[in-house]
Tab-separated table of C-alpha atoms and ligand atoms in Angstrom:
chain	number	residue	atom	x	y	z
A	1	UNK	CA	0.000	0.000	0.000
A	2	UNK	CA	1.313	3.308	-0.793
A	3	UNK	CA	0.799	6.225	1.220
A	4	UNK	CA	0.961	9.841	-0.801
A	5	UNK	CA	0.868	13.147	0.704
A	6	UNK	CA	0.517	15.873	-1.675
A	7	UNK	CA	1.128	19.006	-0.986
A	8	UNK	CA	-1.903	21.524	-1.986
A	9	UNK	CA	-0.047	24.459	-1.978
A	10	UNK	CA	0.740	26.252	-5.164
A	11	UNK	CA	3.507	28.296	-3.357
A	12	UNK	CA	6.949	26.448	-4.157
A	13	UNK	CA	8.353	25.400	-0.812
A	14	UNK	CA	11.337	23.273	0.628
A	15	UNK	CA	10.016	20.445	2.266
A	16	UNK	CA	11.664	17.803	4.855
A	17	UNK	CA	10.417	14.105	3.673
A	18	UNK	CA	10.852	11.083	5.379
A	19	UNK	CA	10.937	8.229	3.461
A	20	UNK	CA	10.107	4.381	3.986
A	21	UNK	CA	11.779	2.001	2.058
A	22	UNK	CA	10.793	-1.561	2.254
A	23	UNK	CA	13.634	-3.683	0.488
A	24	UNK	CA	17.092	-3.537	0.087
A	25	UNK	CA	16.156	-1.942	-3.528
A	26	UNK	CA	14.518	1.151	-1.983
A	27	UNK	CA	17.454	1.269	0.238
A	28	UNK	CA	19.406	1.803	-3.046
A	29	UNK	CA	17.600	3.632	-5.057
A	30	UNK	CA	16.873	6.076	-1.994
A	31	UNK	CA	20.629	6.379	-0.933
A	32	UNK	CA	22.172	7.055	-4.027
A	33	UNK	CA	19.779	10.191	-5.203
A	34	UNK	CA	21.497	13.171	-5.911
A	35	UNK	CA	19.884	15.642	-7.995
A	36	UNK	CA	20.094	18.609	-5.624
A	37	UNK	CA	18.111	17.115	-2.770
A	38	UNK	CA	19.959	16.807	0.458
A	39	UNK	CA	20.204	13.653	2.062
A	40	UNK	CA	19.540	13.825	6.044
A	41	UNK	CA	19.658	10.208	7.088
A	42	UNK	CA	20.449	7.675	5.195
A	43	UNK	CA	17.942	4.674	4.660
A	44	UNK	CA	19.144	1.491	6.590
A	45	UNK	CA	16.934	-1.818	6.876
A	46	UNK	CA	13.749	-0.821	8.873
A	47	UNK	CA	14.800	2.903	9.106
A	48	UNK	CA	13.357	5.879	7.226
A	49	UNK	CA	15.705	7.801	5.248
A	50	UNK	CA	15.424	11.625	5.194
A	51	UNK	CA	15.579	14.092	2.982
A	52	UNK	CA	15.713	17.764	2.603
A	53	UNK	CA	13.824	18.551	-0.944
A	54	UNK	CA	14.280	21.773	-2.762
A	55	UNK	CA	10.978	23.660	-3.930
A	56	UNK	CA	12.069	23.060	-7.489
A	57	UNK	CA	12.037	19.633	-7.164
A	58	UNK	CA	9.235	18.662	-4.320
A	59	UNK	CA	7.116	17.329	-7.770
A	60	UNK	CA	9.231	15.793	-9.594
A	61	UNK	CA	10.716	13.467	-6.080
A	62	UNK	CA	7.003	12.930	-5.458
A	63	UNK	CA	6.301	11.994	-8.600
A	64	UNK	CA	9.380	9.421	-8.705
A	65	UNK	CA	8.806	8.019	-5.265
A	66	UNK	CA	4.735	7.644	-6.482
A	67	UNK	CA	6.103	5.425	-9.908
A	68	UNK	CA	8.573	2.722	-7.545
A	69	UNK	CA	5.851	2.617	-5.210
A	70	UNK	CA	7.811	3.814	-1.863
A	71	UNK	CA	5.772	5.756	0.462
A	72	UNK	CA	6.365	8.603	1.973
A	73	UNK	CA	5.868	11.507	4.475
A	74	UNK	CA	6.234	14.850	4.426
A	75	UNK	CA	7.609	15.880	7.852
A	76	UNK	CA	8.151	19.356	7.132
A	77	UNK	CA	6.200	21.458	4.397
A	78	UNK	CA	8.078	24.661	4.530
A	79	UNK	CA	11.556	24.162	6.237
A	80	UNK	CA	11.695	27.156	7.129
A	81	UNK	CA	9.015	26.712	9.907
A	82	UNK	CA	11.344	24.392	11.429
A	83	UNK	CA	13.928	27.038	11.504
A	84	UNK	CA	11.689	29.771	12.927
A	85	UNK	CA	10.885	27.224	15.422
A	86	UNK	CA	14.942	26.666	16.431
A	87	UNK	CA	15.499	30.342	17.064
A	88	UNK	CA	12.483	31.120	18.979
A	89	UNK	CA	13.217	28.123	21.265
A	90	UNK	CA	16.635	29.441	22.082
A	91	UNK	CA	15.748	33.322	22.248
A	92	UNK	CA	13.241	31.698	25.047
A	93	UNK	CA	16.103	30.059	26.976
A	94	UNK	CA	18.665	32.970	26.024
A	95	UNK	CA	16.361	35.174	27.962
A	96	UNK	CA	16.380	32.705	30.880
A	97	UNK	CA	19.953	32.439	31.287
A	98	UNK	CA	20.144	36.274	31.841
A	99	UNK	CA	18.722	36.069	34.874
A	100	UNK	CA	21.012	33.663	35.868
A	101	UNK	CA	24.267	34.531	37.536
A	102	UNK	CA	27.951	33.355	35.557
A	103	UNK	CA	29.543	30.190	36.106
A	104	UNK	CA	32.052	31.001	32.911
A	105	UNK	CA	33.663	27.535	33.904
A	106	UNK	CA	30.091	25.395	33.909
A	107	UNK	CA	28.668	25.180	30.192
A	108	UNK	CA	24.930	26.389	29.709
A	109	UNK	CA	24.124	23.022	28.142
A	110	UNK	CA	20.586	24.896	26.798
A	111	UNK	CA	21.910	26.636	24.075
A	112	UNK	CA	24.366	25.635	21.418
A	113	UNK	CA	27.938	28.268	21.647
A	114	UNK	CA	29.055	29.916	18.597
A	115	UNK	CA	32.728	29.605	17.987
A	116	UNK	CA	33.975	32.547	19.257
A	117	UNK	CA	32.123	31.322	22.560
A	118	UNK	CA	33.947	28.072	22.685
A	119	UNK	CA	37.165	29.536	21.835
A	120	UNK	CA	36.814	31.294	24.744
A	121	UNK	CA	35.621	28.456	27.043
A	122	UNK	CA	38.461	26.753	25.972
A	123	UNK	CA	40.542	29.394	26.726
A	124	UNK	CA	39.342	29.863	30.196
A	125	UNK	CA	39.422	25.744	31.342
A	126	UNK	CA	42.877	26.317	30.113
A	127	UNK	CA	43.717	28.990	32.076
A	128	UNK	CA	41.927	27.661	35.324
A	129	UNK	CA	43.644	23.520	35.407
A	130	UNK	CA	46.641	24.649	33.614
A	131	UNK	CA	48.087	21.393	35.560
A	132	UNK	CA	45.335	19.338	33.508
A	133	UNK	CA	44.651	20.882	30.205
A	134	UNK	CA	46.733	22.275	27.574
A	135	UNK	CA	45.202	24.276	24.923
A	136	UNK	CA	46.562	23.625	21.553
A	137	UNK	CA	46.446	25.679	18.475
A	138	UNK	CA	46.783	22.806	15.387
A	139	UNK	CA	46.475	25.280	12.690
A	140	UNK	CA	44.293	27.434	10.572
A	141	UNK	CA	41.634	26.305	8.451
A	142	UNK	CA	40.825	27.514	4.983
A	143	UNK	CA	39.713	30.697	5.947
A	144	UNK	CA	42.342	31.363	8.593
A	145	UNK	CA	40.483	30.380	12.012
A	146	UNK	CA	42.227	28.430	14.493
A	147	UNK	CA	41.788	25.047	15.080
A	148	UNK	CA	41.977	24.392	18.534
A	149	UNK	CA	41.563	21.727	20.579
A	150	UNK	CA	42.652	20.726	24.416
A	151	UNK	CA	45.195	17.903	25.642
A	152	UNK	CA	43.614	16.635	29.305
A	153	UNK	CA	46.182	14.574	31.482
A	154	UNK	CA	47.022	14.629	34.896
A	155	UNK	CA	50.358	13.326	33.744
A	156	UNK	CA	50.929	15.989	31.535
A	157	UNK	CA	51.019	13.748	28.822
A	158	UNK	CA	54.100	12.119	29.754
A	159	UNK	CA	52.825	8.563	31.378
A	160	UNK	CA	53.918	6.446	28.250
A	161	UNK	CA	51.756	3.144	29.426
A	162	UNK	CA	48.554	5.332	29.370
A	163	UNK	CA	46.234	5.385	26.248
A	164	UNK	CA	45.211	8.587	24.795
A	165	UNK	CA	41.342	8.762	23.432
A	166	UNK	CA	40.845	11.552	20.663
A	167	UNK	CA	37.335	12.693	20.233
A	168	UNK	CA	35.801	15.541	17.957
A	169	UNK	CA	32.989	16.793	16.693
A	170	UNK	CA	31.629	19.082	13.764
A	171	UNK	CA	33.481	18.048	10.984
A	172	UNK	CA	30.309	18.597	9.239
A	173	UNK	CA	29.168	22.083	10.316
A	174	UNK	CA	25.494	21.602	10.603
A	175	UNK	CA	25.939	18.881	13.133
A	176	UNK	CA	25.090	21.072	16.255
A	177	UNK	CA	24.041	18.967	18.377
A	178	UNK	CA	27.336	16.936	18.373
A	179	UNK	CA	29.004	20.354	20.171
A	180	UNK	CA	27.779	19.621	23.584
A	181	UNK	CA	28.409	16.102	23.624
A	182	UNK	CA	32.218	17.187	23.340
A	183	UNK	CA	31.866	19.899	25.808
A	184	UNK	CA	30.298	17.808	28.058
A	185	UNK	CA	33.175	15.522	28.160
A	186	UNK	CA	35.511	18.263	29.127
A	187	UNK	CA	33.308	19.448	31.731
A	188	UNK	CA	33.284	15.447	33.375
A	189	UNK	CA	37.279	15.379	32.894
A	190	UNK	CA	37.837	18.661	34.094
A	191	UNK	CA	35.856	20.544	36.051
A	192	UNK	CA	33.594	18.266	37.691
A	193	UNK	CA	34.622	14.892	37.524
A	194	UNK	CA	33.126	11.872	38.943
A	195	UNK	CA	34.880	9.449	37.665
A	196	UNK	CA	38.623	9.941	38.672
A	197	UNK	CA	39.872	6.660	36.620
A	198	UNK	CA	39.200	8.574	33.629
A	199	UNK	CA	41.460	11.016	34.133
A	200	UNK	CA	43.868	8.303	36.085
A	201	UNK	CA	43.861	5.772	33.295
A	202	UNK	CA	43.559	8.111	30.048
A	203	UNK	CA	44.968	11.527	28.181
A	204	UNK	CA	42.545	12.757	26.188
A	205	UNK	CA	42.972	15.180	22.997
A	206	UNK	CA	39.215	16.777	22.538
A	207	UNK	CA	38.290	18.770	19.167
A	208	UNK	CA	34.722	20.239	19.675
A	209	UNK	CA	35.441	22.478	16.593
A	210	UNK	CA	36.767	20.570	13.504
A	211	UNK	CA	35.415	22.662	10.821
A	212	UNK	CA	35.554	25.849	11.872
A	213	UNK	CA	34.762	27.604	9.181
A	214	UNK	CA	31.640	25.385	8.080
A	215	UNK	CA	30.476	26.255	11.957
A	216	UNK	CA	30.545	30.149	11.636
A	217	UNK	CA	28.777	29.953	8.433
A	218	UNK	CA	25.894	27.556	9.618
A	219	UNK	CA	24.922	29.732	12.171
A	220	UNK	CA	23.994	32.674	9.499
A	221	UNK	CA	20.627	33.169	8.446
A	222	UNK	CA	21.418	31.318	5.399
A	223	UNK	CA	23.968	28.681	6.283
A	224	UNK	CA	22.014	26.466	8.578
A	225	UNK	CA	22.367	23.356	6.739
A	226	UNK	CA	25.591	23.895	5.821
A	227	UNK	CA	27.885	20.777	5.856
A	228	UNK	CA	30.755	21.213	4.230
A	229	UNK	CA	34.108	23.275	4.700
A	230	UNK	CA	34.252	26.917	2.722
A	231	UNK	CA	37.065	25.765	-0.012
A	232	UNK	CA	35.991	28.611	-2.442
A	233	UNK	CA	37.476	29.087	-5.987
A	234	UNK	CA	36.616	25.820	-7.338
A	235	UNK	CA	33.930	27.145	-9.620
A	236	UNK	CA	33.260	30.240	-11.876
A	237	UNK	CA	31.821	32.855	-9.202
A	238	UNK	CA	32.026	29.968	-6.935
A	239	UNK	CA	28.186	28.859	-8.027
A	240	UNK	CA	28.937	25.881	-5.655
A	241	UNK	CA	31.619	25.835	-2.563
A	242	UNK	CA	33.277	23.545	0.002
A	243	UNK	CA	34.723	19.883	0.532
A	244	UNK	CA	33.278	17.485	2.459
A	245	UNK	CA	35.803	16.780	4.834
A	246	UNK	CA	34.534	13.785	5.809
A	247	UNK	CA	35.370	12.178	2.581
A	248	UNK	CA	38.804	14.560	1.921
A	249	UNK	CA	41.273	11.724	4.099
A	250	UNK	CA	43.829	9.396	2.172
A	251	UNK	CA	41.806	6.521	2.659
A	252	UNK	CA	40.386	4.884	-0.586
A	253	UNK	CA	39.765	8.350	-1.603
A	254	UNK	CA	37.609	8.868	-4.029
A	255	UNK	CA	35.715	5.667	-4.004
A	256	UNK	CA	32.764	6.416	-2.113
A	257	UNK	CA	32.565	10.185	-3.044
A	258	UNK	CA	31.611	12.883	-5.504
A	259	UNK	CA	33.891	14.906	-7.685
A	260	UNK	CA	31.112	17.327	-8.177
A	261	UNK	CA	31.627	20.211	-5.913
A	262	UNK	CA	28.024	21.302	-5.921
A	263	UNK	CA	26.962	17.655	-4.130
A	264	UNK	CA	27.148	17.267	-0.273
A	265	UNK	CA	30.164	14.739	-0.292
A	266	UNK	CA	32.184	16.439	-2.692
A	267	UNK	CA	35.775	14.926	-1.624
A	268	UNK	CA	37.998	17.909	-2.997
A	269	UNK	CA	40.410	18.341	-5.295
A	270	UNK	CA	42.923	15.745	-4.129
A	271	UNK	CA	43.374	13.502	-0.793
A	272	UNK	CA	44.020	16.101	2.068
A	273	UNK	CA	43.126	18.785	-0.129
A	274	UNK	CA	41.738	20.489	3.096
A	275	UNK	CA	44.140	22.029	6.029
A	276	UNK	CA	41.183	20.786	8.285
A	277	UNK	CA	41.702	17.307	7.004
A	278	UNK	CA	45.265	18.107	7.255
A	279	UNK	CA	45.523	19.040	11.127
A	280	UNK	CA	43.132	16.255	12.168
A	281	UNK	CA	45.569	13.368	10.270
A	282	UNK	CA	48.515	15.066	12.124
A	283	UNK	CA	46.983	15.113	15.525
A	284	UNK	CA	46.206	11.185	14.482
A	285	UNK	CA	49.364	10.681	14.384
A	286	UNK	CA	51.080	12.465	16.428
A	287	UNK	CA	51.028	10.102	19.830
A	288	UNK	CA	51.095	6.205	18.910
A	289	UNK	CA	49.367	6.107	22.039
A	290	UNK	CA	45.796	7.220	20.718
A	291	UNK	CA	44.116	4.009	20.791
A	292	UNK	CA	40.347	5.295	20.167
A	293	UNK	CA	39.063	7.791	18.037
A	294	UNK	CA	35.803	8.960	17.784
A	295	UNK	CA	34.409	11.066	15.457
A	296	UNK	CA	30.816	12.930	16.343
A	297	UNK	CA	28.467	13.031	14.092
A	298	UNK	CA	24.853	13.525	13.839
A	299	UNK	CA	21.930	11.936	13.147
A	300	UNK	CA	21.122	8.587	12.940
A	301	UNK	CA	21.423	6.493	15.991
A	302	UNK	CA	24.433	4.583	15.021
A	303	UNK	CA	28.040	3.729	15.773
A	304	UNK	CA	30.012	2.767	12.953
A	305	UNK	CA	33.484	1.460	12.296
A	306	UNK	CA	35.089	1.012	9.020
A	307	UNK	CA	36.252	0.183	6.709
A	308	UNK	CA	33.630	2.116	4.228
A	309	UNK	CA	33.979	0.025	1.235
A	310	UNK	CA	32.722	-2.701	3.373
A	311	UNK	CA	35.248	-4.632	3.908
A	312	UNK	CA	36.309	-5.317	7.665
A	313	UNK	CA	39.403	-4.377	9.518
A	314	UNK	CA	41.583	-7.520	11.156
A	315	UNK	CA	40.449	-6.165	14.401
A	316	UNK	CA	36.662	-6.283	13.657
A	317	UNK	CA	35.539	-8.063	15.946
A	318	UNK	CA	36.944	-6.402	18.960
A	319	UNK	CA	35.588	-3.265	17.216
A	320	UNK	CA	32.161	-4.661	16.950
A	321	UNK	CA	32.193	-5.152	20.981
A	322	UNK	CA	33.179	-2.151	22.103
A	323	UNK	CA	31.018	-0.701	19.614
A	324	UNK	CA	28.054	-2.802	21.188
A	325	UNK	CA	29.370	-2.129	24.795
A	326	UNK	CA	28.931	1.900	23.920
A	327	UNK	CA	25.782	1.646	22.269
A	328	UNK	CA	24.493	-0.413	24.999
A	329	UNK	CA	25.081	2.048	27.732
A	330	UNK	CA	23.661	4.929	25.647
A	331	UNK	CA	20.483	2.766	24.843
A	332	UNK	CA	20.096	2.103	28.604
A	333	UNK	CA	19.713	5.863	29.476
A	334	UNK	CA	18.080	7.528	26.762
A	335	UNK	CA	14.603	8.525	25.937
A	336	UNK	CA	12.071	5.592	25.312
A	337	UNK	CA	10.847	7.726	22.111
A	338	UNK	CA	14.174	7.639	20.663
A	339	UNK	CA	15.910	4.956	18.324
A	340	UNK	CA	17.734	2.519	19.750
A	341	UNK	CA	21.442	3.200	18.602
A	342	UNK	CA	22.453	0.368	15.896
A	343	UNK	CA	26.469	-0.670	15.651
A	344	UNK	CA	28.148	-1.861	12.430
A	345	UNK	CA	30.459	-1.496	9.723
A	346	UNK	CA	29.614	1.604	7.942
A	347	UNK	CA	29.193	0.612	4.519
A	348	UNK	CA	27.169	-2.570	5.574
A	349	UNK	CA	25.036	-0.224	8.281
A	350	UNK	CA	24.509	3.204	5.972
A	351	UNK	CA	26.462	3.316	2.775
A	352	UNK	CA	29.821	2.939	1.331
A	353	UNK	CA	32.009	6.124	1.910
A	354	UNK	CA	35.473	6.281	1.563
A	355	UNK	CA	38.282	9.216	2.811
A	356	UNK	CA	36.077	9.324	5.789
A	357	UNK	CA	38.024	10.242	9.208
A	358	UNK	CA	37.077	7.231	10.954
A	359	UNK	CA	38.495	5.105	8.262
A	360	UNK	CA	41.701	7.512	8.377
A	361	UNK	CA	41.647	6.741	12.043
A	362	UNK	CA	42.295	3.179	11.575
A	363	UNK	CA	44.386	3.575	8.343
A	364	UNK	CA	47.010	5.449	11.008
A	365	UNK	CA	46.889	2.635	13.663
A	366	UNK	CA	44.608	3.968	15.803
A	367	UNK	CA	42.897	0.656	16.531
A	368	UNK	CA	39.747	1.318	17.942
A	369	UNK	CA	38.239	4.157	15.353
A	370	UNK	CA	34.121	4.979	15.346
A	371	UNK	CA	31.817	7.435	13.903
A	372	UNK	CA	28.981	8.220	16.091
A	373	UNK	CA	25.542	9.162	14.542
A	374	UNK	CA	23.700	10.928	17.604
A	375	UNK	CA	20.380	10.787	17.572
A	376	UNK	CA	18.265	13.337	15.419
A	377	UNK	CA	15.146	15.434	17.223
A	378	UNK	CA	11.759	14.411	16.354
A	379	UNK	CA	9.592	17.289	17.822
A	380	UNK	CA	7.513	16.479	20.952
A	381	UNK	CA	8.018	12.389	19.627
A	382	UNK	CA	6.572	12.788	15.976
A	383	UNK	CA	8.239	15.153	13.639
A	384	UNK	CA	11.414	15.130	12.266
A	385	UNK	CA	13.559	17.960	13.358
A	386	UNK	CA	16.786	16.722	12.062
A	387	UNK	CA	19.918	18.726	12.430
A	388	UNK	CA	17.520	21.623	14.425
A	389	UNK	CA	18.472	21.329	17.848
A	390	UNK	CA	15.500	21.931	20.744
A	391	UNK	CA	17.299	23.316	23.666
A	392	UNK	CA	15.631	20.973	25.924
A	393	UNK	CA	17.201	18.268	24.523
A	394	UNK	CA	21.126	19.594	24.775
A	395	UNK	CA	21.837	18.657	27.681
A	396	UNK	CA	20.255	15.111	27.901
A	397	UNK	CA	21.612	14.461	24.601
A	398	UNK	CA	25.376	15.245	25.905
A	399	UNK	CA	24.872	13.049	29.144
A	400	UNK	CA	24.051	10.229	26.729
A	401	UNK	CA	26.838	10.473	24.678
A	402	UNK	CA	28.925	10.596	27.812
A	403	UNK	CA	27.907	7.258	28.970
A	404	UNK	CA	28.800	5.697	25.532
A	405	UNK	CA	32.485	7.699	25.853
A	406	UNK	CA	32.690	6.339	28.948
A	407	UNK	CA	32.059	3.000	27.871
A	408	UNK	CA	33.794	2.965	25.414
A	409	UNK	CA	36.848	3.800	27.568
A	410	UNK	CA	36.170	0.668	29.678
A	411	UNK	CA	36.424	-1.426	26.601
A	412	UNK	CA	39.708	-0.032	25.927
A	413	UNK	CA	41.016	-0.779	29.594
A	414	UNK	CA	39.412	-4.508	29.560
A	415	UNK	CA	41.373	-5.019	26.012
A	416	UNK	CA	44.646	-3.793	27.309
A	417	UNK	CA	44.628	-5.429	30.221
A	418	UNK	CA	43.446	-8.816	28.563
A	419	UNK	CA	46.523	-8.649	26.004
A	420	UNK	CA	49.366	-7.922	28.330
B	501	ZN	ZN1	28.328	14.161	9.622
């Protein structure tokens, strides 16, 4: 049975679909469209994929997904709703928090910080543990903004049996809600910490801004949805801009990509193309002891591990269980309404991709290398709110991320000490 919505309105609008595929076919034919619509989430077995649809084209997708039969919803008519709705709810907790005196050392985790604002933050924890964290400048990005991140040890780095766990998030600017998770972390190993071994057993290098300039530009009015990096110059009055920098590592480059700039996973001009790619392959290897990375992401509910052609690392399996052992202890605390978080290799999961950084994680011996997929919003349990971020759900979402970090970290400890 197939289940058509059509929209009524003669008004050419930018609608949000969801999308239910039924076979491994619709899984296909869903995850590899590309005229300008923007993917969301991917379609896995079981899953809706979702899709951001351009007013040009809201007819002619309807009219395709009406011919194979798939069924669909539209979530979101007019998009723009949806972000009307986003800055409302923050002005409402903005004006809140100005009641409320300064703790410029505890995060607000009921708004989302600009970069400028976590510059600073990072600046300050810096300043205030300079026994525990070390902020470090890694470079500029494309358009000359730092790229900063923090080293937290209570060794100062210098313990040579301990592991070091690298985590980052926004490599893909419109990712928002993957900020606090990172944040969050550095709040629990720095500033209030209940869990001493973590700091004990671990360094930690923590990125909460890997594509800077993506970030600044997806919080103006018209870069919301903005995923990639700002490479310009790669077209005549640069009709289409920016790398994906998720598919710009030297890791079967090219494979699972686009070399059309004006697509979302346009892989760049060459393999490291990007400085951003650049600095996060030299933090990679710059310690051999970073022995998980994890690479924030949003949405979809998964953890994934490579390799993204679909073939499986020699350490798969131990991969697999720690990858179960994190998803696990996010499933146990999060919302009954959301998706249970699903763990595989990422081509076999979602897609094949290739010159991702998770893959580049394990291609530099890190051996224990994820992408996370944090959960999307669906607004008050039904609709999809994607990549928009309800303030209510920052702070929940971060603690639930936490509990998967810090799982993940016990998997690391367990291995270690089983192969001594
Ligand atoms: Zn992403």
């Amino acid at each position: 049975m197939t289940r058509i919505l059509v929209t009524n309105d003669t008004s050419p609008i930018s609608a949000l679909f969801s999308v239910k595929v039924q076979n491994a076919e619709q899984i296909n034919y869903f995850n590899s469209l590309d005229y300008p619509l923007d993917i969301w989430m991917y379609a896995t077995q079981g899953r809706d994929g979702v899709v951001l649809v351009p007013k040009d084209y809201v007819q002619q997708f309807q009219d395709e997904l009406y011919s194979k039969g798939i069924e669909f919803v539209i979530e979101v008519e007019n998009i723009k709703d949806s972000l009307e709705l986003e800055d409302k709810l923050r002005a409402d907790k903005a004006r809140n928090r100005a009641m409320r005196p300064d703790n410029e050392l505890l995060v607000d985790f009921d708004d989302i910080y600009n970069l400028t604002e976590v510059n600073n933050y990072l600046e300050q924890i810096a300043k205030a543990y300079p026994d525990v964290v070390t902020l470090v400048n890694g470079g500029k990005s494309f358009e000359g903004r730092d790229m900063n991140y923090l080293k937290i040890s209570n060794s100062k780095f210098e313990n040579a049996s301990k592991p070091i766990i690298f985590i980052e998030s926004l490599l893909h600017a419109r990712e928002w809600v993957t900020l606090p998770a990172t944040l969050y972390a550095i709040e629990k190993l720095v500033v209030n910490v209940t869990d001493q071994d973590l700091i004990d057993d671990f360094d930690w290098i923590i990125m909460p801004v890997a594509n800077p300039d993506g970030y600044e530009f997806s919080h103006t009015s018209d870069g919301r949805f903005w995923r990639k990096n700002r490479r310009n110059g790669l077209l005549p009055n640069d009709i289409c801009l920016g790398v994906d920098l998720n598919r710009n590592f030297d890791v079967f480059y090219g494979i699972g990509s686009s070399n059309n700039v004006c697509t979302e996973i346009y892989h760049g001009t060459s393999a490291f193309s990007e400085p951003e790619a650049r600095i996060i392959r030299d933090i990679l290897h710059s310690d051999d002891r970073i022995e998980m990375f994890l690479d924030l992401h949003s949405f979809g509910n998964l953890i994934l591990y490579g390799w993204g052609t679909g073939d499986l690392p020699e350490n798969a399996f131990a991969l697999h269980v720690g990858g179960i052992q994190m998803a696990t202890a996010i499933n146990d605390v999060k919302e009954d309404w959301n998706l249970d978080y699903r763990v595989g290799n990422s081509a076999l999961v979602l897609y094949a991709a290739s010159g991702t950084a998770g893959d580049y994680g394990l291609k530099a011996g890190v051996p224990l290398s994820y992408t996370y997929e944090l959960p999307g919003l669906r607004n008050s349990g039904s609709t999809i709110l994607g990549f928009l971020v309800d303030p209510d759900f920052i702070k929940p979402s971060a603690v639930q991320t936490w509990e998967g970090i810090k799982a993940g970290a016990m998997f690391l400890r367990n291995l270690r000490r089983n192969s001594v």
